[in-house]
Amino acid sequence: MIKIRDLEYLDAIDTHRHFGRAAEACFVSQPTLSGQIMKLEEHLGLTLIERQTRKVMLTPAGEELVTEARNVLRAANNFEASAKALLDPFSGDLHIGLIPTLAPYLLPHIMKDLNEKLPKIKFYLHEDKTKNLLKSLDDGKLDLIILPWLDEMDKFDRYDLFEEPLVLATSKDHELSTAKIVNLSKLKDFEVLTLEDGHCLRDQALGFCFTAGAKEDHRFQATSLETLRYMVSSNMGITLLPQLATVNHHITNTIKYIPFEDPKPNRQISLMLRSGYSRMQCIRAVVSSVKASMKEVL
């Protein structure tokens, strides 16, 4: 009989492509994991793993069946979550995914209220790029994600939380720094510093900049908003930053944050979850708490 644990081992091997790391992720020894996978292969009469000296790969049969394995694991997790929700919808673990350009600036404003309003929920926070978070949500490894809404996310259920304006960041010595408010068209012909590929904020900001006639500064692509901020403060260029990243920031004596005139460039921050997710009472409580918290901030 195939066990849930066997499917977890197969999932881990596909994720890590290494028996040792997969065993570590499953909290078992490598011989235990390897032996169980061999038993699974014998039971199915199929070779699932292509074992090479320096790497581990799934065979075509393994690639097809690991998708089915994840569907079963997701269903099992949903079953367990539904049972717990019947006992107490406001208790248990909740895994939340956020992107790096949002997590450090949003969490200080929402976690205190969430912990107070949902004291029996144990929150696990996961920071990653958008593509990886969407996959983890789809695979059932996350309960929900909070990130800027993009059109390609329409396969998930969505709760809009708030709109976050983008502001212009310049050094105090830049020619635009004296403006108290700026029209997006003022960026025409300026070069704008950006994040590296993989950050959804990069694409959103560039969309606004290109519409205004600005250009991307190709000399450097930052890995974080903090890198962008310090480049701007050194008068190496200008950029667009989310408003939350400017709240209570400590180097405002070297950098200017200038709001845009209407219509302001912004990003829609939304909570997303899988269709049919079982713990909806808990989700609605999270949505309500975050909305209330952010009204005080924005």
PDB file of C-alpha atoms in Angstrom:
ATOM      1  CA  MET A   1       0.000   0.000   0.000  1.00  0.00           C
ATOM      2  CA  ILE A   2       1.287   3.446  -0.913  1.00  0.00           C
ATOM      3  CA  LYS A   3       1.658   5.764   2.057  1.00  0.00           C
ATOM      4  CA  ILE A   4       1.427   9.548   2.213  1.00  0.00           C
ATOM      5  CA  ARG A   5       4.993   9.595   3.492  1.00  0.00           C
ATOM      6  CA  ASP A   6       6.232   7.907   0.300  1.00  0.00           C
ATOM      7  CA  LEU A   7       4.665  10.706  -1.744  1.00  0.00           C
ATOM      8  CA  GLU A   8       6.326  13.297   0.481  1.00  0.00           C
ATOM      9  CA  TYR A   9       9.693  11.644  -0.202  1.00  0.00           C
ATOM     10  CA  LEU A  10       9.093  11.769  -3.957  1.00  0.00           C
ATOM     11  CA  ASP A  11       8.080  15.432  -3.739  1.00  0.00           C
ATOM     12  CA  ALA A  12      11.211  16.244  -1.718  1.00  0.00           C
ATOM     13  CA  ILE A  13      13.505  14.514  -4.210  1.00  0.00           C
ATOM     14  CA  ASP A  14      11.993  16.483  -7.077  1.00  0.00           C
ATOM     15  CA  THR A  15      12.321  19.712  -5.111  1.00  0.00           C
ATOM     16  CA  HIS A  16      15.915  19.257  -3.942  1.00  0.00           C
ATOM     17  CA  ARG A  17      17.320  16.943  -6.657  1.00  0.00           C
ATOM     18  CA  HIS A  18      19.574  15.464  -3.986  1.00  0.00           C
ATOM     19  CA  PHE A  19      18.941  12.472  -1.696  1.00  0.00           C
ATOM     20  CA  GLY A  20      20.749  14.014   1.279  1.00  0.00           C
ATOM     21  CA  ARG A  21      18.935  17.346   1.160  1.00  0.00           C
ATOM     22  CA  ALA A  22      15.605  15.627   0.490  1.00  0.00           C
ATOM     23  CA  ALA A  23      16.118  13.362   3.514  1.00  0.00           C
ATOM     24  CA  GLU A  24      17.034  16.358   5.658  1.00  0.00           C
ATOM     25  CA  ALA A  25      13.880  18.189   4.561  1.00  0.00           C
ATOM     26  CA  CYS A  26      11.804  15.120   5.497  1.00  0.00           C
ATOM     27  CA  PHE A  27      13.620  14.663   8.846  1.00  0.00           C
ATOM     28  CA  VAL A  28      14.733  11.115   8.036  1.00  0.00           C
ATOM     29  CA  SER A  29      18.061   9.496   7.237  1.00  0.00           C
ATOM     30  CA  GLN A  30      19.183   9.236   3.633  1.00  0.00           C
ATOM     31  CA  PRO A  31      19.113   5.395   3.665  1.00  0.00           C
ATOM     32  CA  THR A  32      15.522   5.493   4.952  1.00  0.00           C
ATOM     33  CA  LEU A  33      14.382   7.829   2.205  1.00  0.00           C
ATOM     34  CA  SER A  34      16.284   5.978  -0.512  1.00  0.00           C
ATOM     35  CA  GLY A  35      14.949   2.621   0.676  1.00  0.00           C
ATOM     36  CA  GLN A  36      11.341   3.801   0.724  1.00  0.00           C
ATOM     37  CA  ILE A  37      11.629   5.209  -2.789  1.00  0.00           C
ATOM     38  CA  MET A  38      12.996   1.851  -3.999  1.00  0.00           C
ATOM     39  CA  LYS A  39      10.051   0.068  -2.351  1.00  0.00           C
ATOM     40  CA  LEU A  40       7.662   2.493  -4.051  1.00  0.00           C
ATOM     41  CA  GLU A  41       9.292   1.793  -7.419  1.00  0.00           C
ATOM     42  CA  GLU A  42       9.001  -1.958  -6.823  1.00  0.00           C
ATOM     43  CA  HIS A  43       5.346  -1.607  -5.843  1.00  0.00           C
ATOM     44  CA  LEU A  44       4.527   0.410  -8.971  1.00  0.00           C
ATOM     45  CA  GLY A  45       6.775  -1.549 -11.310  1.00  0.00           C
ATOM     46  CA  LEU A  46       8.241   1.755 -12.540  1.00  0.00           C
ATOM     47  CA  THR A  47      11.570   3.524 -12.266  1.00  0.00           C
ATOM     48  CA  LEU A  48      10.856   6.960 -10.839  1.00  0.00           C
ATOM     49  CA  ILE A  49      14.373   8.210 -10.081  1.00  0.00           C
ATOM     50  CA  GLU A  50      17.336   8.465 -12.440  1.00  0.00           C
ATOM     51  CA  ARG A  51      20.302   7.982 -10.141  1.00  0.00           C
ATOM     52  CA  GLN A  52      23.589   9.490 -11.312  1.00  0.00           C
ATOM     53  CA  THR A  53      26.872  10.036  -9.506  1.00  0.00           C
ATOM     54  CA  ARG A  54      26.509  13.772  -8.976  1.00  0.00           C
ATOM     55  CA  LYS A  55      22.826  14.462  -9.448  1.00  0.00           C
ATOM     56  CA  VAL A  56      19.376  12.985  -9.068  1.00  0.00           C
ATOM     57  CA  MET A  57      16.633  13.409 -11.660  1.00  0.00           C
ATOM     58  CA  LEU A  58      13.121  12.111 -12.106  1.00  0.00           C
ATOM     59  CA  THR A  59      12.402   9.807 -15.019  1.00  0.00           C
ATOM     60  CA  PRO A  60       9.519  10.738 -17.352  1.00  0.00           C
ATOM     61  CA  ALA A  61       7.285   8.433 -15.269  1.00  0.00           C
ATOM     62  CA  GLY A  62       8.520  10.138 -12.098  1.00  0.00           C
ATOM     63  CA  GLU A  63       7.858  13.601 -13.549  1.00  0.00           C
ATOM     64  CA  GLU A  64       4.273  12.628 -14.343  1.00  0.00           C
ATOM     65  CA  LEU A  65       3.577  10.898 -11.053  1.00  0.00           C
ATOM     66  CA  VAL A  66       5.111  13.608  -8.829  1.00  0.00           C
ATOM     67  CA  THR A  67       2.350  15.926 -10.062  1.00  0.00           C
ATOM     68  CA  GLU A  68      -0.233  13.374  -8.978  1.00  0.00           C
ATOM     69  CA  ALA A  69       1.614  12.939  -5.698  1.00  0.00           C
ATOM     70  CA  ARG A  70       1.348  16.657  -4.992  1.00  0.00           C
ATOM     71  CA  ASN A  71      -2.368  16.593  -5.726  1.00  0.00           C
ATOM     72  CA  VAL A  72      -2.773  13.825  -3.159  1.00  0.00           C
ATOM     73  CA  LEU A  73      -0.628  15.667  -0.598  1.00  0.00           C
ATOM     74  CA  ARG A  74      -2.626  18.840  -1.126  1.00  0.00           C
ATOM     75  CA  ALA A  75      -5.881  16.926  -0.665  1.00  0.00           C
ATOM     76  CA  ALA A  76      -4.549  15.314   2.517  1.00  0.00           C
ATOM     77  CA  ASN A  77      -3.506  18.712   3.894  1.00  0.00           C
ATOM     78  CA  ASN A  78      -6.908  20.163   3.051  1.00  0.00           C
ATOM     79  CA  PHE A  79      -8.593  17.218   4.790  1.00  0.00           C
ATOM     80  CA  GLU A  80      -6.569  17.764   7.952  1.00  0.00           C
ATOM     81  CA  ALA A  81      -7.126  21.531   7.848  1.00  0.00           C
ATOM     82  CA  SER A  82     -10.884  21.015   7.425  1.00  0.00           C
ATOM     83  CA  ALA A  83     -10.973  18.723  10.446  1.00  0.00           C
ATOM     84  CA  LYS A  84      -9.081  21.265  12.555  1.00  0.00           C
ATOM     85  CA  ALA A  85     -11.358  24.060  11.343  1.00  0.00           C
ATOM     86  CA  LEU A  86     -14.397  22.111  12.551  1.00  0.00           C
ATOM     87  CA  LEU A  87     -12.867  21.968  16.013  1.00  0.00           C
ATOM     88  CA  ASP A  88     -11.785  25.614  16.085  1.00  0.00           C
ATOM     89  CA  PRO A  89     -11.576  27.718  12.900  1.00  0.00           C
ATOM     90  CA  PHE A  90      -9.330  30.237  14.641  1.00  0.00           C
ATOM     91  CA  SER A  91      -6.526  27.911  15.752  1.00  0.00           C
ATOM     92  CA  GLY A  92      -3.682  25.969  14.156  1.00  0.00           C
ATOM     93  CA  ASP A  93      -0.835  26.856  11.794  1.00  0.00           C
ATOM     94  CA  LEU A  94      -1.110  29.411   9.013  1.00  0.00           C
ATOM     95  CA  HIS A  95       1.645  29.681   6.395  1.00  0.00           C
ATOM     96  CA  ILE A  96       1.798  33.094   4.714  1.00  0.00           C
ATOM     97  CA  GLY A  97       3.988  33.974   1.726  1.00  0.00           C
ATOM     98  CA  LEU A  98       5.188  37.511   0.943  1.00  0.00           C
ATOM     99  CA  ILE A  99       7.590  39.066  -1.539  1.00  0.00           C
ATOM    100  CA  PRO A 100      10.843  40.810  -0.455  1.00  0.00           C
ATOM    101  CA  THR A 101       9.643  44.237  -1.658  1.00  0.00           C
ATOM    102  CA  LEU A 102       6.632  44.021   0.660  1.00  0.00           C
ATOM    103  CA  ALA A 103       7.359  41.737   3.636  1.00  0.00           C
ATOM    104  CA  PRO A 104       9.783  43.893   5.696  1.00  0.00           C
ATOM    105  CA  TYR A 105       7.660  47.012   5.232  1.00  0.00           C
ATOM    106  CA  LEU A 106       4.204  45.474   5.748  1.00  0.00           C
ATOM    107  CA  LEU A 107       4.746  42.941   8.538  1.00  0.00           C
ATOM    108  CA  PRO A 108       5.627  45.475  11.287  1.00  0.00           C
ATOM    109  CA  HIS A 109       2.254  47.132  10.693  1.00  0.00           C
ATOM    110  CA  ILE A 110       0.035  44.032  10.682  1.00  0.00           C
ATOM    111  CA  MET A 111       1.529  41.273  12.831  1.00  0.00           C
ATOM    112  CA  LYS A 112       0.823  42.832  16.235  1.00  0.00           C
ATOM    113  CA  ASP A 113      -2.904  43.082  15.460  1.00  0.00           C
ATOM    114  CA  LEU A 114      -3.011  39.635  13.874  1.00  0.00           C
ATOM    115  CA  ASN A 115      -1.421  38.048  16.931  1.00  0.00           C
ATOM    116  CA  GLU A 116      -3.796  39.885  19.255  1.00  0.00           C
ATOM    117  CA  LYS A 117      -6.961  39.120  17.262  1.00  0.00           C
ATOM    118  CA  LEU A 118      -6.010  35.512  16.439  1.00  0.00           C
ATOM    119  CA  PRO A 119      -4.006  34.387  19.504  1.00  0.00           C
ATOM    120  CA  LYS A 120      -4.436  30.660  18.812  1.00  0.00           C
ATOM    121  CA  ILE A 121      -3.102  30.897  15.260  1.00  0.00           C
ATOM    122  CA  LYS A 122       0.606  30.156  14.831  1.00  0.00           C
ATOM    123  CA  PHE A 123       1.805  32.271  11.917  1.00  0.00           C
ATOM    124  CA  TYR A 124       4.642  31.027   9.687  1.00  0.00           C
ATOM    125  CA  LEU A 125       6.046  33.684   7.357  1.00  0.00           C
ATOM    126  CA  HIS A 126       7.805  32.810   4.090  1.00  0.00           C
ATOM    127  CA  GLU A 127       9.621  35.389   1.934  1.00  0.00           C
ATOM    128  CA  ASP A 128      10.332  34.601  -1.722  1.00  0.00           C
ATOM    129  CA  LYS A 129       9.924  35.924  -5.251  1.00  0.00           C
ATOM    130  CA  THR A 130       6.469  35.993  -6.832  1.00  0.00           C
ATOM    131  CA  LYS A 131       6.937  32.984  -9.127  1.00  0.00           C
ATOM    132  CA  ASN A 132       8.062  30.733  -6.273  1.00  0.00           C
ATOM    133  CA  LEU A 133       5.283  31.887  -3.945  1.00  0.00           C
ATOM    134  CA  LEU A 134       2.613  31.179  -6.558  1.00  0.00           C
ATOM    135  CA  LYS A 135       3.986  27.659  -7.061  1.00  0.00           C
ATOM    136  CA  SER A 136       4.116  27.018  -3.313  1.00  0.00           C
ATOM    137  CA  LEU A 137       0.528  28.212  -2.946  1.00  0.00           C
ATOM    138  CA  ASP A 138      -0.603  26.007  -5.821  1.00  0.00           C
ATOM    139  CA  ASP A 139       1.274  23.019  -4.356  1.00  0.00           C
ATOM    140  CA  GLY A 140      -0.418  23.489  -0.977  1.00  0.00           C
ATOM    141  CA  LYS A 141       2.772  24.457   0.872  1.00  0.00           C
ATOM    142  CA  LEU A 142       1.347  27.896   1.698  1.00  0.00           C
ATOM    143  CA  ASP A 143      -2.129  28.754   2.967  1.00  0.00           C
ATOM    144  CA  LEU A 144      -2.179  32.231   1.496  1.00  0.00           C
ATOM    145  CA  ILE A 145       0.078  34.813  -0.103  1.00  0.00           C
ATOM    146  CA  ILE A 146       0.036  38.608   0.141  1.00  0.00           C
ATOM    147  CA  LEU A 147       1.520  40.410  -2.838  1.00  0.00           C
ATOM    148  CA  PRO A 148       0.772  42.895  -5.620  1.00  0.00           C
ATOM    149  CA  TRP A 149      -1.959  41.654  -7.939  1.00  0.00           C
ATOM    150  CA  LEU A 150      -1.002  40.730 -11.513  1.00  0.00           C
ATOM    151  CA  ASP A 151      -3.361  39.576 -14.265  1.00  0.00           C
ATOM    152  CA  GLU A 152      -1.739  36.136 -14.508  1.00  0.00           C
ATOM    153  CA  MET A 153      -2.815  35.357 -10.932  1.00  0.00           C
ATOM    154  CA  ASP A 154      -6.497  34.997 -11.818  1.00  0.00           C
ATOM    155  CA  LYS A 155      -6.500  31.222 -11.171  1.00  0.00           C
ATOM    156  CA  PHE A 156      -6.494  31.996  -7.421  1.00  0.00           C
ATOM    157  CA  ASP A 157      -9.227  33.459  -5.245  1.00  0.00           C
ATOM    158  CA  ARG A 158      -8.463  37.042  -4.272  1.00  0.00           C
ATOM    159  CA  TYR A 159      -9.194  39.562  -1.538  1.00  0.00           C
ATOM    160  CA  ASP A 160      -8.005  43.116  -2.218  1.00  0.00           C
ATOM    161  CA  LEU A 161      -6.400  44.598   0.913  1.00  0.00           C
ATOM    162  CA  PHE A 162      -5.218  48.093  -0.046  1.00  0.00           C
ATOM    163  CA  GLU A 163      -3.705  50.177  -2.819  1.00  0.00           C
ATOM    164  CA  GLU A 164      -0.124  51.251  -2.227  1.00  0.00           C
ATOM    165  CA  PRO A 165       1.088  54.348  -4.079  1.00  0.00           C
ATOM    166  CA  LEU A 166       4.557  54.491  -5.586  1.00  0.00           C
ATOM    167  CA  VAL A 167       6.656  57.582  -4.875  1.00  0.00           C
ATOM    168  CA  LEU A 168       9.629  59.117  -6.634  1.00  0.00           C
ATOM    169  CA  ALA A 169      12.914  58.730  -4.741  1.00  0.00           C
ATOM    170  CA  THR A 170      15.735  61.182  -5.478  1.00  0.00           C
ATOM    171  CA  SER A 171      18.832  62.359  -3.661  1.00  0.00           C
ATOM    172  CA  LYS A 172      18.656  65.779  -2.007  1.00  0.00           C
ATOM    173  CA  ASP A 173      20.986  67.082  -4.759  1.00  0.00           C
ATOM    174  CA  HIS A 174      18.974  65.853  -7.758  1.00  0.00           C
ATOM    175  CA  GLU A 175      17.285  68.423  -9.982  1.00  0.00           C
ATOM    176  CA  LEU A 176      13.835  66.976  -9.202  1.00  0.00           C
ATOM    177  CA  SER A 177      14.351  67.012  -5.429  1.00  0.00           C
ATOM    178  CA  THR A 178      12.865  70.483  -4.858  1.00  0.00           C
ATOM    179  CA  ALA A 179       9.407  69.441  -6.083  1.00  0.00           C
ATOM    180  CA  LYS A 180       6.737  68.861  -3.410  1.00  0.00           C
ATOM    181  CA  ILE A 181       4.648  66.836  -5.857  1.00  0.00           C
ATOM    182  CA  VAL A 182       5.510  65.621  -9.347  1.00  0.00           C
ATOM    183  CA  ASN A 183       3.647  64.568 -12.451  1.00  0.00           C
ATOM    184  CA  LEU A 184       4.663  61.225 -13.925  1.00  0.00           C
ATOM    185  CA  SER A 185       5.408  62.993 -17.217  1.00  0.00           C
ATOM    186  CA  LYS A 186       8.321  64.805 -15.514  1.00  0.00           C
ATOM    187  CA  LEU A 187      10.274  61.541 -15.730  1.00  0.00           C
ATOM    188  CA  LYS A 188      10.517  61.800 -19.518  1.00  0.00           C
ATOM    189  CA  ASP A 189      14.073  61.158 -20.758  1.00  0.00           C
ATOM    190  CA  PHE A 190      15.360  60.405 -17.240  1.00  0.00           C
ATOM    191  CA  GLU A 191      17.019  57.047 -16.561  1.00  0.00           C
ATOM    192  CA  VAL A 192      15.448  55.095 -13.695  1.00  0.00           C
ATOM    193  CA  LEU A 193      17.205  52.572 -11.448  1.00  0.00           C
ATOM    194  CA  THR A 194      15.407  49.209 -11.174  1.00  0.00           C
ATOM    195  CA  LEU A 195      15.394  45.867  -9.423  1.00  0.00           C
ATOM    196  CA  GLU A 196      16.717  42.742 -11.103  1.00  0.00           C
ATOM    197  CA  ASP A 197      14.479  40.367 -13.073  1.00  0.00           C
ATOM    198  CA  GLY A 198      12.095  38.253 -11.017  1.00  0.00           C
ATOM    199  CA  HIS A 199      10.655  41.068  -8.896  1.00  0.00           C
ATOM    200  CA  CYS A 200       7.117  42.000  -9.889  1.00  0.00           C
ATOM    201  CA  LEU A 201       7.755  45.567  -8.678  1.00  0.00           C
ATOM    202  CA  ARG A 202      10.384  45.904 -11.407  1.00  0.00           C
ATOM    203  CA  ASP A 203       7.839  45.219 -14.149  1.00  0.00           C
ATOM    204  CA  GLN A 204       5.197  47.444 -12.562  1.00  0.00           C
ATOM    205  CA  ALA A 205       7.567  50.379 -12.059  1.00  0.00           C
ATOM    206  CA  LEU A 206       9.035  50.074 -15.541  1.00  0.00           C
ATOM    207  CA  GLY A 207       5.525  50.032 -16.997  1.00  0.00           C
ATOM    208  CA  PHE A 208       4.780  53.416 -15.422  1.00  0.00           C
ATOM    209  CA  CYS A 209       8.202  54.798 -16.364  1.00  0.00           C
ATOM    210  CA  PHE A 210       8.035  53.711 -19.990  1.00  0.00           C
ATOM    211  CA  THR A 211       4.567  55.230 -20.309  1.00  0.00           C
ATOM    212  CA  ALA A 212       6.025  58.516 -19.057  1.00  0.00           C
ATOM    213  CA  GLY A 213       8.917  58.347 -21.526  1.00  0.00           C
ATOM    214  CA  ALA A 214      11.602  57.434 -18.985  1.00  0.00           C
ATOM    215  CA  LYS A 215      14.316  54.884 -19.671  1.00  0.00           C
ATOM    216  CA  GLU A 216      15.789  52.066 -17.644  1.00  0.00           C
ATOM    217  CA  ASP A 217      19.272  52.633 -16.256  1.00  0.00           C
ATOM    218  CA  HIS A 218      21.065  49.476 -17.421  1.00  0.00           C
ATOM    219  CA  ARG A 219      24.276  50.139 -15.499  1.00  0.00           C
ATOM    220  CA  PHE A 220      23.030  48.289 -12.440  1.00  0.00           C
ATOM    221  CA  GLN A 221      20.049  46.201 -11.312  1.00  0.00           C
ATOM    222  CA  ALA A 222      19.501  45.973  -7.572  1.00  0.00           C
ATOM    223  CA  THR A 223      18.636  42.832  -5.636  1.00  0.00           C
ATOM    224  CA  SER A 224      16.646  44.719  -2.992  1.00  0.00           C
ATOM    225  CA  LEU A 225      14.869  47.999  -2.293  1.00  0.00           C
ATOM    226  CA  GLU A 226      17.548  48.847   0.271  1.00  0.00           C
ATOM    227  CA  THR A 227      20.242  48.672  -2.421  1.00  0.00           C
ATOM    228  CA  LEU A 228      18.139  50.941  -4.635  1.00  0.00           C
ATOM    229  CA  ARG A 229      17.631  53.352  -1.756  1.00  0.00           C
ATOM    230  CA  TYR A 230      21.331  53.743  -1.030  1.00  0.00           C
ATOM    231  CA  MET A 231      22.161  54.180  -4.713  1.00  0.00           C
ATOM    232  CA  VAL A 232      19.598  56.973  -4.894  1.00  0.00           C
ATOM    233  CA  SER A 233      20.863  58.619  -1.700  1.00  0.00           C
ATOM    234  CA  SER A 234      24.355  58.638  -3.290  1.00  0.00           C
ATOM    235  CA  ASN A 235      22.914  60.553  -6.264  1.00  0.00           C
ATOM    236  CA  MET A 236      23.529  57.665  -8.663  1.00  0.00           C
ATOM    237  CA  GLY A 237      20.020  57.944 -10.097  1.00  0.00           C
ATOM    238  CA  ILE A 238      16.310  58.044  -9.313  1.00  0.00           C
ATOM    239  CA  THR A 239      13.766  55.288  -8.785  1.00  0.00           C
ATOM    240  CA  LEU A 240      10.177  54.505  -7.848  1.00  0.00           C
ATOM    241  CA  LEU A 241       9.630  53.044  -4.372  1.00  0.00           C
ATOM    242  CA  PRO A 242       6.484  51.685  -2.716  1.00  0.00           C
ATOM    243  CA  GLN A 243       5.154  54.102  -0.118  1.00  0.00           C
ATOM    244  CA  LEU A 244       5.438  51.538   2.701  1.00  0.00           C
ATOM    245  CA  ALA A 245       9.191  51.374   2.108  1.00  0.00           C
ATOM    246  CA  THR A 246       9.430  55.091   2.920  1.00  0.00           C
ATOM    247  CA  VAL A 247       7.438  55.101   6.175  1.00  0.00           C
ATOM    248  CA  ASN A 248       9.617  56.058   9.173  1.00  0.00           C
ATOM    249  CA  HIS A 249      12.762  55.609   7.107  1.00  0.00           C
ATOM    250  CA  HIS A 250      15.884  56.837   8.883  1.00  0.00           C
ATOM    251  CA  ILE A 251      17.974  58.405   6.076  1.00  0.00           C
ATOM    252  CA  THR A 252      15.488  61.038   4.905  1.00  0.00           C
ATOM    253  CA  ASN A 253      18.197  63.685   5.330  1.00  0.00           C
ATOM    254  CA  THR A 254      19.968  62.284   2.245  1.00  0.00           C
ATOM    255  CA  ILE A 255      17.004  61.136   0.161  1.00  0.00           C
ATOM    256  CA  LYS A 256      13.752  62.807  -0.899  1.00  0.00           C
ATOM    257  CA  TYR A 257      10.439  60.974  -1.368  1.00  0.00           C
ATOM    258  CA  ILE A 258       8.130  62.903  -3.663  1.00  0.00           C
ATOM    259  CA  PRO A 259       4.472  61.891  -4.197  1.00  0.00           C
ATOM    260  CA  PHE A 260       2.968  61.833  -7.667  1.00  0.00           C
ATOM    261  CA  GLU A 261      -0.022  63.829  -8.838  1.00  0.00           C
ATOM    262  CA  ASP A 262      -3.220  61.964  -9.700  1.00  0.00           C
ATOM    263  CA  PRO A 263      -3.507  59.560 -11.359  1.00  0.00           C
ATOM    264  CA  LYS A 264      -0.824  58.159  -9.065  1.00  0.00           C
ATOM    265  CA  PRO A 265       1.145  55.044  -9.995  1.00  0.00           C
ATOM    266  CA  ASN A 266       0.281  52.358  -7.466  1.00  0.00           C
ATOM    267  CA  ARG A 267       0.148  48.646  -6.873  1.00  0.00           C
ATOM    268  CA  GLN A 268      -2.875  46.687  -5.659  1.00  0.00           C
ATOM    269  CA  ILE A 269      -1.907  44.572  -2.649  1.00  0.00           C
ATOM    270  CA  SER A 270      -4.077  41.465  -2.450  1.00  0.00           C
ATOM    271  CA  LEU A 271      -4.403  38.274  -0.449  1.00  0.00           C
ATOM    272  CA  MET A 272      -4.617  35.159  -2.602  1.00  0.00           C
ATOM    273  CA  LEU A 273      -5.550  31.579  -1.815  1.00  0.00           C
ATOM    274  CA  ARG A 274      -6.530  28.395  -3.612  1.00  0.00           C
ATOM    275  CA  SER A 275     -10.135  27.948  -4.727  1.00  0.00           C
ATOM    276  CA  GLY A 276     -11.963  25.687  -2.288  1.00  0.00           C
ATOM    277  CA  TYR A 277      -9.657  26.482   0.636  1.00  0.00           C
ATOM    278  CA  SER A 278     -11.336  25.171   3.778  1.00  0.00           C
ATOM    279  CA  ARG A 279     -10.455  27.686   6.502  1.00  0.00           C
ATOM    280  CA  MET A 280     -12.431  30.629   5.199  1.00  0.00           C
ATOM    281  CA  GLN A 281     -13.478  31.958   8.609  1.00  0.00           C
ATOM    282  CA  CYS A 282      -9.824  32.341   9.496  1.00  0.00           C
ATOM    283  CA  ILE A 283      -9.026  33.947   6.133  1.00  0.00           C
ATOM    284  CA  ARG A 284     -11.811  36.499   6.516  1.00  0.00           C
ATOM    285  CA  ALA A 285     -10.498  37.381   9.981  1.00  0.00           C
ATOM    286  CA  VAL A 286      -6.987  37.902   8.531  1.00  0.00           C
ATOM    287  CA  VAL A 287      -8.348  40.095   5.734  1.00  0.00           C
ATOM    288  CA  SER A 288     -10.347  42.202   8.189  1.00  0.00           C
ATOM    289  CA  SER A 289      -7.371  42.662  10.510  1.00  0.00           C
ATOM    290  CA  VAL A 290      -4.934  43.641   7.754  1.00  0.00           C
ATOM    291  CA  LYS A 291      -7.368  46.143   6.230  1.00  0.00           C
ATOM    292  CA  ALA A 292      -7.943  47.763   9.616  1.00  0.00           C
ATOM    293  CA  SER A 293      -4.221  47.954  10.350  1.00  0.00           C
ATOM    294  CA  MET A 294      -3.361  49.519   7.003  1.00  0.00           C
ATOM    295  CA  LYS A 295      -6.015  52.232   7.275  1.00  0.00           C
ATOM    296  CA  GLU A 296      -3.894  53.676  10.071  1.00  0.00           C
ATOM    297  CA  VAL A 297      -0.719  53.577   7.959  1.00  0.00           C
ATOM    298  CA  LEU A 298      -1.713  54.713   4.461  1.00  0.00           C
TER     299      LEU A 298
END
